[in-house]
Coordinates of C-alpha atoms in Angstrom, one line a residue:
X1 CA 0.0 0.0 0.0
X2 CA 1.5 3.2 -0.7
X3 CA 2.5 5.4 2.0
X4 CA 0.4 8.4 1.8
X5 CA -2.8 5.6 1.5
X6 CA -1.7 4.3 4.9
X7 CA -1.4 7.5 6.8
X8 CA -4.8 8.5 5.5
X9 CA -6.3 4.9 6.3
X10 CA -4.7 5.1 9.3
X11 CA -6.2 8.8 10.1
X12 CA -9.9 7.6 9.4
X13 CA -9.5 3.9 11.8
X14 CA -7.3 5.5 14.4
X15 CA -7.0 9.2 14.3
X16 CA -5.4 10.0 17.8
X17 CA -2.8 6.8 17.5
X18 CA 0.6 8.4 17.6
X19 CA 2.7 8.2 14.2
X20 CA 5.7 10.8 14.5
X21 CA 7.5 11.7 17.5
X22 CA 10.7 14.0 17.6
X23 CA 12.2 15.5 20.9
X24 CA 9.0 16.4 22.6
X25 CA 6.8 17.3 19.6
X26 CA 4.1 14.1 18.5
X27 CA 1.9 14.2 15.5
X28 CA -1.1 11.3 15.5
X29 CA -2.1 10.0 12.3
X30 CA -4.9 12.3 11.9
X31 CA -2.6 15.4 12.7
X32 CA -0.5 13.8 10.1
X33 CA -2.4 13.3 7.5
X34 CA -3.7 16.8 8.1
X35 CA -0.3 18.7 7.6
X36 CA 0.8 16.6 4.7
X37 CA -2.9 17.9 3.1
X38 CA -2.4 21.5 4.1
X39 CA 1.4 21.2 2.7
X40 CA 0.4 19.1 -0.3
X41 CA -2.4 21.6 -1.5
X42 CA 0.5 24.6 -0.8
X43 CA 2.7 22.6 -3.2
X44 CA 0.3 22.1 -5.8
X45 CA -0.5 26.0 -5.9
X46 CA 3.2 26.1 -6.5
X47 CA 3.3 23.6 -9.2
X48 CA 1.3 26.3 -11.0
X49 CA 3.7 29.6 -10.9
X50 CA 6.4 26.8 -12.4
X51 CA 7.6 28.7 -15.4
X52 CA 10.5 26.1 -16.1
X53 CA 10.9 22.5 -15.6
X54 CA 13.5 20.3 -13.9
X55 CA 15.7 17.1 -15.1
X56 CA 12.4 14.9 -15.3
X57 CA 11.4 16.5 -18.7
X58 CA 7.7 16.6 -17.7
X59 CA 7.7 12.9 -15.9
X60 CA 7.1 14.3 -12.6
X61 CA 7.3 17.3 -10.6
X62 CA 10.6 17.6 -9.1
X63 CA 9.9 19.1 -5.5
X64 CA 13.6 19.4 -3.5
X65 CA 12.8 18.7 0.2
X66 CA 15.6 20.2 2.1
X67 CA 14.1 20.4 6.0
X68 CA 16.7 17.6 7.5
X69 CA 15.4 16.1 10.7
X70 CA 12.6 18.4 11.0
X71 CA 9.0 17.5 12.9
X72 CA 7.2 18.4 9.9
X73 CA 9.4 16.5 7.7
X74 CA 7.0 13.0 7.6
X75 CA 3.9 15.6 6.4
X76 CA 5.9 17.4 3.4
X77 CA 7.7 13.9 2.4
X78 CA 4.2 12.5 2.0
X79 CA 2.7 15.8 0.3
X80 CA 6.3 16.0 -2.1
X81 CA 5.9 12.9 -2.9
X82 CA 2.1 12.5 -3.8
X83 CA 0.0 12.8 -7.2
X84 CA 3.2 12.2 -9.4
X85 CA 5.4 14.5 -7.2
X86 CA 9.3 13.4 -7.1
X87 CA 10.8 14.5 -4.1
X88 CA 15.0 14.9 -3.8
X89 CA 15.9 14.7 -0.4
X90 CA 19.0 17.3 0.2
X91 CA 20.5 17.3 3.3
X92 CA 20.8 21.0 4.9
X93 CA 23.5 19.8 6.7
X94 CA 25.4 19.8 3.9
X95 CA 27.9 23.0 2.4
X96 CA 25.6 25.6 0.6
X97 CA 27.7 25.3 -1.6
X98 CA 27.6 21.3 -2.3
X99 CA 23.5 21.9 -2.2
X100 CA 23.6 24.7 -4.4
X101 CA 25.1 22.2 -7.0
X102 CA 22.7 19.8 -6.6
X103 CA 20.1 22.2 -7.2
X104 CA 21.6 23.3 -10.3
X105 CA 21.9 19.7 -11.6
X106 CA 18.3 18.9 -11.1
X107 CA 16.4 22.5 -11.5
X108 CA 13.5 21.5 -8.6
X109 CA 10.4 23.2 -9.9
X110 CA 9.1 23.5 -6.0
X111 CA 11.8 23.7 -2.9
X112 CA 10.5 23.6 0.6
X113 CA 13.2 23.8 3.6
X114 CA 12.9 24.7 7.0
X115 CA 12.4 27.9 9.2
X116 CA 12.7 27.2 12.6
X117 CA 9.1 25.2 13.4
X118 CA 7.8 25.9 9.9
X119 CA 8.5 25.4 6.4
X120 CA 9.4 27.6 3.6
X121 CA 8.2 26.7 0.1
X122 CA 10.1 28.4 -2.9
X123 CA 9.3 28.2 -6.7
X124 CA 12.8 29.1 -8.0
X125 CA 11.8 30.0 -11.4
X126 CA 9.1 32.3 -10.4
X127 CA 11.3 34.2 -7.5
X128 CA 8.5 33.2 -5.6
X129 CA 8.5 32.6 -1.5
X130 CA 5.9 31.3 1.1
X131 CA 6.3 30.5 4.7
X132 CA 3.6 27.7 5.8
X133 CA 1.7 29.1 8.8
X134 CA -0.8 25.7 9.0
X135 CA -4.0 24.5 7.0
X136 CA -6.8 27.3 7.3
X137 CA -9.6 24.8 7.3
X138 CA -10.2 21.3 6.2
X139 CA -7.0 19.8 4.0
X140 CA -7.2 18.6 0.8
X141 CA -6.6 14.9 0.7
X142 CA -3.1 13.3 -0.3
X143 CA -3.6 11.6 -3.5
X144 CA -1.3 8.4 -4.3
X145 CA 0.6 8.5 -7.5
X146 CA 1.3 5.7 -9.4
X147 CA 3.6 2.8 -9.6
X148 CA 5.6 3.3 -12.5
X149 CA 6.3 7.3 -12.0
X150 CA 9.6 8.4 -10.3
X151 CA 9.2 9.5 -6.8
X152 CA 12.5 9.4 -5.2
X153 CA 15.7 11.3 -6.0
X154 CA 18.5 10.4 -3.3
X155 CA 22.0 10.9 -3.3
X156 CA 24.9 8.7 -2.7
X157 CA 28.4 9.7 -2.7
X158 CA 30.9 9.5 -5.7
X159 CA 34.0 7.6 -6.6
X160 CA 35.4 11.6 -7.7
X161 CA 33.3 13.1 -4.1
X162 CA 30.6 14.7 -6.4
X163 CA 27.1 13.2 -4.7
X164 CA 24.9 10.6 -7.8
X165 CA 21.8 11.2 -7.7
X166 CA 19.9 7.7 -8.0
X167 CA 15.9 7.7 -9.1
X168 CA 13.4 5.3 -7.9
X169 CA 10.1 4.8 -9.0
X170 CA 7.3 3.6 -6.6
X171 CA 6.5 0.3 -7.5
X172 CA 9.7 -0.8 -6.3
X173 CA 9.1 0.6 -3.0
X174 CA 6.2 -0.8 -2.9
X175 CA 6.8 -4.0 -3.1
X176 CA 10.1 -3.1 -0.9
X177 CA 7.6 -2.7 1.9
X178 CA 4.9 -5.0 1.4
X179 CA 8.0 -7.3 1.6
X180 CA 9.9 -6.3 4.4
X181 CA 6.2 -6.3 6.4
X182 CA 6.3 -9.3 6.9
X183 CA 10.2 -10.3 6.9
X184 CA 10.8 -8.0 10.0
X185 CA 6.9 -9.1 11.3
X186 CA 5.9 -5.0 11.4
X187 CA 2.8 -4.4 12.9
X188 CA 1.0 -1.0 15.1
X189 CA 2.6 -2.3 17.9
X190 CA 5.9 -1.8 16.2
X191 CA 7.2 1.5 18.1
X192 CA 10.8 2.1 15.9
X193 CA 14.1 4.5 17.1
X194 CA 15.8 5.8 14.3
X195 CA 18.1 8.7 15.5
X196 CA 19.7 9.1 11.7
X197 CA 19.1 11.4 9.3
X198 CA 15.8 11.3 7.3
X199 CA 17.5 12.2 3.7
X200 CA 19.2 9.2 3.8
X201 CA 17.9 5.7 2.6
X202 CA 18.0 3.6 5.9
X203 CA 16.3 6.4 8.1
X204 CA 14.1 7.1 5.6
X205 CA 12.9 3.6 4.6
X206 CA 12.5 2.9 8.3
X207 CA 9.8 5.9 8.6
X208 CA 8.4 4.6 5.9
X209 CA 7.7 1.0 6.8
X210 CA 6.8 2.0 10.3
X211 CA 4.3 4.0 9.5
X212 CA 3.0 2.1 7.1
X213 CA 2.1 -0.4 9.1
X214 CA 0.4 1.6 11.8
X215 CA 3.1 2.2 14.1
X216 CA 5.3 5.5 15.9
X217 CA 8.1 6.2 14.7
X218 CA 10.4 8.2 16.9
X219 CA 13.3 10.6 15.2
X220 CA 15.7 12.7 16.8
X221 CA 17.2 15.9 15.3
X222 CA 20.7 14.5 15.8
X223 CA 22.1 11.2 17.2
X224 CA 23.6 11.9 20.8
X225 CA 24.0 8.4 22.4
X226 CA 23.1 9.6 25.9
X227 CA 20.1 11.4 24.3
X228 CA 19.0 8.1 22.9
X229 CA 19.3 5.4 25.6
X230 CA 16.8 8.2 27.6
X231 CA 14.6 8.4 24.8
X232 CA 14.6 4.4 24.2
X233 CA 14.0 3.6 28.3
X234 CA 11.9 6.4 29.2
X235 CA 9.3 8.0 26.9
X236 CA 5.8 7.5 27.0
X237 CA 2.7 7.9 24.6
X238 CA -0.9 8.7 24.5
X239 CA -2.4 5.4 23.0
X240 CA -6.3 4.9 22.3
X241 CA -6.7 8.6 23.1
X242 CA -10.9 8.4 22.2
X243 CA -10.7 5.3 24.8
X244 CA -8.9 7.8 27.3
X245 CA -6.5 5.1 28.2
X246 CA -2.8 6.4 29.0
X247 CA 0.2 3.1 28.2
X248 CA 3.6 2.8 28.9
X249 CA 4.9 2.7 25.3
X250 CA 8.1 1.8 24.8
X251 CA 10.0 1.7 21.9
X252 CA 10.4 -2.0 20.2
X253 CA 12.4 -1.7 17.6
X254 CA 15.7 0.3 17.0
X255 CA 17.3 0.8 13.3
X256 CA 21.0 2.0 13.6
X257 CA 24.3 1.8 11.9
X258 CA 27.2 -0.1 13.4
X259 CA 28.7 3.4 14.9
X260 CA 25.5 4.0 16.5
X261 CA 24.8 0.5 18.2
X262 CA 28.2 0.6 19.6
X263 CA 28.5 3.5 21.1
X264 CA 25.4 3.0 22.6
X265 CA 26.5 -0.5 23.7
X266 CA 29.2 1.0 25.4
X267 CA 26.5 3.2 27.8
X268 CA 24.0 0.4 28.1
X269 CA 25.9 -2.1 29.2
X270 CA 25.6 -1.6 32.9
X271 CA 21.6 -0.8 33.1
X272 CA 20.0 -3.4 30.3
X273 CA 17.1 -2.6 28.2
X274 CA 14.8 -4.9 28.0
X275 CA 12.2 -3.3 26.4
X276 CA 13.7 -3.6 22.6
X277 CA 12.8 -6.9 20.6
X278 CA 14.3 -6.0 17.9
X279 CA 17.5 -4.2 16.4
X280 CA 18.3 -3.6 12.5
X281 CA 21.5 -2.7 11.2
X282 CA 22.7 -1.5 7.8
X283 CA 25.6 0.5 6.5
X284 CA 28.7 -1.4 7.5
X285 CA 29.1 -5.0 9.3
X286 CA 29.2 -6.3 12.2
X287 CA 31.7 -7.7 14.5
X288 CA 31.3 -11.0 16.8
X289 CA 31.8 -8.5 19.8
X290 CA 29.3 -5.7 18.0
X291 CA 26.6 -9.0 18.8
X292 CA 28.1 -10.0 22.0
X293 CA 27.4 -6.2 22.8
X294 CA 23.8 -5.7 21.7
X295 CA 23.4 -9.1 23.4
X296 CA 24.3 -7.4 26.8
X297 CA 22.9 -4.0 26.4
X298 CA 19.6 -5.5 25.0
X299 CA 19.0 -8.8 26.2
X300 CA 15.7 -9.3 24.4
X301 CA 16.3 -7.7 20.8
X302 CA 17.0 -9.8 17.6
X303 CA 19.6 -8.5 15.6
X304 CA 18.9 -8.5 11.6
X305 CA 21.3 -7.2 9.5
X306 CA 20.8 -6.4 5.9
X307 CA 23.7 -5.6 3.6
X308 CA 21.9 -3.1 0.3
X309 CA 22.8 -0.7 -1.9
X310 CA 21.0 3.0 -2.3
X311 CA 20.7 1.7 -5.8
X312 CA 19.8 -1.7 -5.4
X313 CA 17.3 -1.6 -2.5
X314 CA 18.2 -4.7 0.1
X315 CA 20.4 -7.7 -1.7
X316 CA 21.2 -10.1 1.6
X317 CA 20.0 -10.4 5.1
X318 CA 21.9 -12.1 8.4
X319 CA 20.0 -13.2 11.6
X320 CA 21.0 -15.0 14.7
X321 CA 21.3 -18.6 12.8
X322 CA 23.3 -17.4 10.2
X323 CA 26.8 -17.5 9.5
X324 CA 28.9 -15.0 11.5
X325 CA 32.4 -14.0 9.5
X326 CA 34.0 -11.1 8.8
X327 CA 32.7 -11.1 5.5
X328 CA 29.8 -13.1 5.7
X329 CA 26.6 -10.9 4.7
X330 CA 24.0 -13.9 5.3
X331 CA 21.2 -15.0 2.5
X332 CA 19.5 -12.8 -0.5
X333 CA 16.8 -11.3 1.2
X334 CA 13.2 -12.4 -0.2
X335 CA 12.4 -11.8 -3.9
X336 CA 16.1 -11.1 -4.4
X337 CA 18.4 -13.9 -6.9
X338 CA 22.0 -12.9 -6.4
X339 CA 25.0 -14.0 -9.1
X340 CA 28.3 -13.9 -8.9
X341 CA 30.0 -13.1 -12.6
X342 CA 33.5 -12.8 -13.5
X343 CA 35.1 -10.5 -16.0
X344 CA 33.7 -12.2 -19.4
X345 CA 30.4 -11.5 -17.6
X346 CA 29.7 -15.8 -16.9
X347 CA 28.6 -17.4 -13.5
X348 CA 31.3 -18.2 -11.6
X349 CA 31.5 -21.4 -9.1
X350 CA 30.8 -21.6 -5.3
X351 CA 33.8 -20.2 -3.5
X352 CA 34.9 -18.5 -6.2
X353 CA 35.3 -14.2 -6.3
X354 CA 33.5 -11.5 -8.9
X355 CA 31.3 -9.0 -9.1
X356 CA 27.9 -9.6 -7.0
X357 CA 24.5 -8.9 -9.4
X358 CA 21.1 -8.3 -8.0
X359 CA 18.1 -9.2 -9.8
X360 CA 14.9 -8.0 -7.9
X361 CA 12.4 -5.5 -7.9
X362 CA 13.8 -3.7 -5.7
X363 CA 16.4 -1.6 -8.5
X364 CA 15.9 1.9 -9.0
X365 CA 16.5 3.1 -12.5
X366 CA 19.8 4.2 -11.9
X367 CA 21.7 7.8 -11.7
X368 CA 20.5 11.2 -13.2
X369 CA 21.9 14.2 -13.5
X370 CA 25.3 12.6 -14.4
X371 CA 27.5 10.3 -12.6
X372 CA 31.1 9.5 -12.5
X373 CA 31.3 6.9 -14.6
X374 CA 31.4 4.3 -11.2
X375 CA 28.9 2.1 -9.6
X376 CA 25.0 1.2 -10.3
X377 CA 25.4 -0.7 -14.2
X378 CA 23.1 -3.3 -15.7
X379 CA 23.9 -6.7 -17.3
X380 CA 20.5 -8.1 -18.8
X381 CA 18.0 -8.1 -15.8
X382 CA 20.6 -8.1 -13.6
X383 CA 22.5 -5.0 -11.6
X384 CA 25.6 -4.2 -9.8
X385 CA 27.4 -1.2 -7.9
X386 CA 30.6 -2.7 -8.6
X387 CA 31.2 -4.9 -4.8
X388 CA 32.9 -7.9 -4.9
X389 CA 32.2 -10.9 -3.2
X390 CA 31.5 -14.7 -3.6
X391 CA 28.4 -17.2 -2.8
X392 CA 29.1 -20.5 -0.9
X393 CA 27.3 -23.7 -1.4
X394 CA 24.2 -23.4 0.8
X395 CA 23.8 -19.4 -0.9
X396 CA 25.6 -17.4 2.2
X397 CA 27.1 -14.3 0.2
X398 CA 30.5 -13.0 1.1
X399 CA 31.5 -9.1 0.7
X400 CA 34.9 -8.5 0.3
X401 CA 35.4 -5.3 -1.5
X402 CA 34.3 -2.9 -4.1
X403 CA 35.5 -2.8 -7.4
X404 CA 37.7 0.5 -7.7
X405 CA 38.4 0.1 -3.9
X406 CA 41.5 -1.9 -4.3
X407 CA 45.0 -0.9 -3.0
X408 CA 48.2 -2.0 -4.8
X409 CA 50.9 -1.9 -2.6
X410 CA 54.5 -3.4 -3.4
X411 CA 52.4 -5.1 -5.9
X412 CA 49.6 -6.8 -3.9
X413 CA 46.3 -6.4 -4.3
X414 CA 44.3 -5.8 -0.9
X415 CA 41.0 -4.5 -0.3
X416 CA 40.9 -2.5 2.8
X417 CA 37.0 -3.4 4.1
X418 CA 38.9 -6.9 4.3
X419 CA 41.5 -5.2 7.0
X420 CA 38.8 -3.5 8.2
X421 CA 36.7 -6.2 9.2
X422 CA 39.8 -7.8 11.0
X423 CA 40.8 -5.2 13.0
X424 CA 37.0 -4.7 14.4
X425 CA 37.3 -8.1 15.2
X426 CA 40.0 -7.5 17.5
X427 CA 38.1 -6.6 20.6
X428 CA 38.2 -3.3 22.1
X429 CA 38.0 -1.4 18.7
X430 CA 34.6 1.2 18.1
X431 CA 35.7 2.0 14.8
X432 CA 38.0 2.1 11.8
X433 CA 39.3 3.3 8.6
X434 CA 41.7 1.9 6.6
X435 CA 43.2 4.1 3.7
X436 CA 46.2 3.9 1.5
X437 CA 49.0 6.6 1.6
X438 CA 51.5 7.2 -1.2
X439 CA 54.6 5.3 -0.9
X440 CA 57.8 6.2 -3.2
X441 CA 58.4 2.3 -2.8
X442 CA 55.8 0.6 -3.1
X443 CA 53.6 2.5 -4.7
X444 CA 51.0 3.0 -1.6
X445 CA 51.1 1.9 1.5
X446 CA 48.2 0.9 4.1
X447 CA 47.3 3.0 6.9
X448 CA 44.6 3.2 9.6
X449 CA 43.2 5.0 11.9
X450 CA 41.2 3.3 14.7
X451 CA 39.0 4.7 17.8
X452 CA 39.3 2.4 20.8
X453 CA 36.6 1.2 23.1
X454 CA 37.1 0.0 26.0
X455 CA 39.6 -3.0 26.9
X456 CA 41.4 -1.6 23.6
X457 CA 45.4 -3.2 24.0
X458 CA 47.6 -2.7 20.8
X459 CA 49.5 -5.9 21.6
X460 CA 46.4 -7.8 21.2
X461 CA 45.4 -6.1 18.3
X462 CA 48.5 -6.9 16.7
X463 CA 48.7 -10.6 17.4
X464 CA 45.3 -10.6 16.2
X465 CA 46.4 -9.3 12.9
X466 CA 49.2 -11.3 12.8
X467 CA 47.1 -14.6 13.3
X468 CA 44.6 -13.6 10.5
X469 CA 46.5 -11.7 7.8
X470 CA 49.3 -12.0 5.9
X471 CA 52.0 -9.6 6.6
X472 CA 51.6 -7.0 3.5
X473 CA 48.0 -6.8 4.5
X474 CA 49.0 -5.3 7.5
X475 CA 48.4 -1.2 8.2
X476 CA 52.1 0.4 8.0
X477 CA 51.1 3.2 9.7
X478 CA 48.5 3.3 12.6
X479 CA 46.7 6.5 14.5
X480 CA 44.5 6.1 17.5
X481 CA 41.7 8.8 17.4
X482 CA 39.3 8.9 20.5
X483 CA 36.3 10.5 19.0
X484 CA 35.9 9.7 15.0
X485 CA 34.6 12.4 13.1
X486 CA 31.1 11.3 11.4
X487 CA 28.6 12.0 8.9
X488 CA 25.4 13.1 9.2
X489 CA 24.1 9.6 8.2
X490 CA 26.6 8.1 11.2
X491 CA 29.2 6.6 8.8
X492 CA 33.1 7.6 9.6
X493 CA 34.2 11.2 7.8
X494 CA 36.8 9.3 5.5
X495 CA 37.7 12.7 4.0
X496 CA 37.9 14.7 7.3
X497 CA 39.8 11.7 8.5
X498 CA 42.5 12.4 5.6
X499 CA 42.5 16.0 6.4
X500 CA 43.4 15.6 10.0
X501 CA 46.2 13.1 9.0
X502 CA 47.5 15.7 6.2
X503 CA 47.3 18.2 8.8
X504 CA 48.8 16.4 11.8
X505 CA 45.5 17.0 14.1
X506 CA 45.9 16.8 17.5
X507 CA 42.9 14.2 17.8
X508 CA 45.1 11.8 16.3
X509 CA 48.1 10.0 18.2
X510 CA 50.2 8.1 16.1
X511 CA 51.2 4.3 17.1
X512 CA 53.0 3.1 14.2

């Protein structure tokens, strides 16, 4: 069912259920669907003073949604994304000037943005400017668009740093979340924690699947890990308000990245929370000791981890009972037939490296606005962003690199998410990157930079690497940094990271 169909099918059966919850401000589903028809109709009169059109060529509105974690944000994604809409989510946190590119790329025929507690909606061409003060009377309803129309512009970094932009049409959300429904057993009762950033995919798609199915979702305008274990143990909700019954209503589910769950591992391990039954991670992998973690600091959560691709929608899934290796990604996730080709674009066998293929439903329709000549290509039905991996007998796919992402140093070939993966394995590691340096030797040399957690020991981490890689695989150079500099979606600052190594930053102390 598409989303804005939910929300108003949730407004008519249960109008004061909560849906949207950020830092002290809660919308219900009626409120919801309310807003998003007061912002949708604002939009449409908009549409109107358009006097040039955007990168879609007539397929769709192009409306540039630019409010970052904002309480209003679930309304105008809904209204910006309704009746053949096409939103592109831009993060504000981003440079002006990285936005202003974007913007230029795409020409948005409608932008709305934030101004403190409202929204702003701007029509570019026209010069025009409006500041939403609230619907003056009944809203308009939110009409669904349909399934083959673009709806979704998102961006997702470069090989040259220049943010893709990748299109997705709404069938293949659709089925995305009629899917993941049931895989990950969503229901009303489903209250989800996602303290990331809303214009990125695994924030996004977890707002939209929660509320979907009838459930609160709970945001936060940044991710602070104190923050969120007192959100997570302590906040409560009017349920069943036209029953006038008050619940305890704790949240179930959290969606996280690996940085997140760790560092709030770290603070949770002394006071347990019981209350979460489920935890689902995306956008790196986890370690034995990341599980071992969420095991203590949430005794009754089931950890799923997907491995996907902006571009390729989910491709594998890991629960408890799978396989647990540093490159082990578990099984294709439902609806999704993986393949592993080699360079003359056959099958390889079992065991055997190339590049992983996805065919599903799932695919967007690739980049616009340009690329860099990297990432999201298509072989028949099949697509690829270029990772590397194998499939063992019973179908478990292993991720070992990325195409492009390969360091040749003294002439071997090493992937550095393989050192990665080791090194988290060590015990007593929060984080890591692993980089290559230029070496007038070899060519480049291997470097990383790793935040310690606690029980960190660098003796043990370097038996450790000693006992599971071969020598040339092993970082030359090695910083500790106590507080890793991250992006707004909660993913390590890999450039700032460089910087502060070019630079000799204080926050980095050098061990080897």
């Amino acid at each position: 069912m598409p989303l804005a169909e939910a929300v108003a099918l949730h407004a008519r059966e249960r109008p004061h259920a909560p849906a949207f919850r950020m830092e002290g401000r809660v919308f219900t589903f009626g409120e919801l669907a309310a807003e998003a028809g007061g912002i949708f109709a604002a939009v449409q009169r908009s549409a109107a003073e358009v006097s040039e059109r955007s990168i879609l060529s007539g397929r769709a509105r192009l409306v540039s949604l630019e409010t970052g974690n904002h309480p209003l944000f679930p309304a105008a994604f809904i209204a910006a994304t309704a009746a053949g809409h096409c939103a592109a989510l831009i993060d504000p946190h981003l440079p002006e000037i990285a936005r202003q590119r974007m913007k230029e790329r795409l020409r948005p025929e409608v932008v709305i943005r934030a101004e403190g507690d409202l929204l702003r909606i701007d029509v570019p061409s026209a010069g025009h400017s409006r500041l939403l003060q609230g619907a003056a009377g009944p809203s308009p309803a939110v009409r669904a668009g349909n399934g083959g129309e673009p709806f979704l512009v998102v961006f997702t970094s470069g090989t040259t740093g220049e943010p893709k932009a990748i299109i997705r049409n709404r069938r293949s959300w659709r089925v995305s979340l009629e899917t993941g429904k049931g895989f990950f057993r969503l229901g009303s009762e489903t209250t989800t924690y996602a303290p990331g950033p809303l214009a990125h995919g695994l924030t996004l798609y977890a707002l939209a699947e929660t509320m979907t199915a009838g459930a609160e979702f709970v945001g936060a305008r940044h991710f602070e890990a104190d923050q969120s274990l007192a959100t997570i143990a302590a906040f409560r909700a009017k349920r069943d308000q036209s029953l006038a019954t008050i619940a305890e209503f704790r949240a179930k589910r959290l969606v996280l990245v690996p940085t997140m769950l760790r560092r709030l591992c770290e603070r949770a391990a002394r006071s347990p929370l019981t209350s979460i039954r489920q935890i689902t991670i995306a956008g790196a992998k986890l370690t034995p000791a990341d599980r071992e973690a969420a095991r203590v600091a949430f005794p009754n959560a089931q950890v799923t981890e997907y491995y996907g691709a902006s571009e390729l929608g989910f491709i594998s899934v890991s629960q408890a009972m799978d396989r647990h290796t540093p490159t082990a990604v578990g099984k294709a996730f439902p609806g999704v037939h993986l393949a592993i080709l080699g360079e003359n674009g056959d099958r390889v066998p079992a065991g055997e490296a190339g590049m992983i293929f996805v065919e599903s439903e799932l695919v967007s329709e690739g980049y616009i606005a340009g690329g860099d000549g990297a990432g999201f290509r298509r072989h028949g039905k099949r697509a690829t962003v270029g990772d590397l991996g194998f499939l063992d007998e019973d179908g478990t796919l292993y991720l070992i690199g990325r195409a492009g992402g390969m360091v040749v140093s003294g002439g071997n070939n090493i992937y550095p998410s393989e050192v990665e993966s080791v090194i988290l394995g060590a015990g007593g590691v929060n984080a890591v990157f692993v980089f290559d340096l230029d070496h007038p030797d070899l060519g480049s040399e291997l470097a990383a930079v790793v935040e310690p957690g606690g029980g960190f020991d660098r003796a043990a981490l370097e038996a450790h690497l000693a006992a599971a890689l071969p020598r040339y695989k092993h970082p030359r150079k090695i910083w500790l940094c106590r507080n890793m500099p991250m992006t707004a979606s909660g993913k390590l600052a890999a450039g700032e990271l460089r910087r502060w190594i070019a630079e000799e930053n204080t926050a980095l102390e050098r061990l080897a």
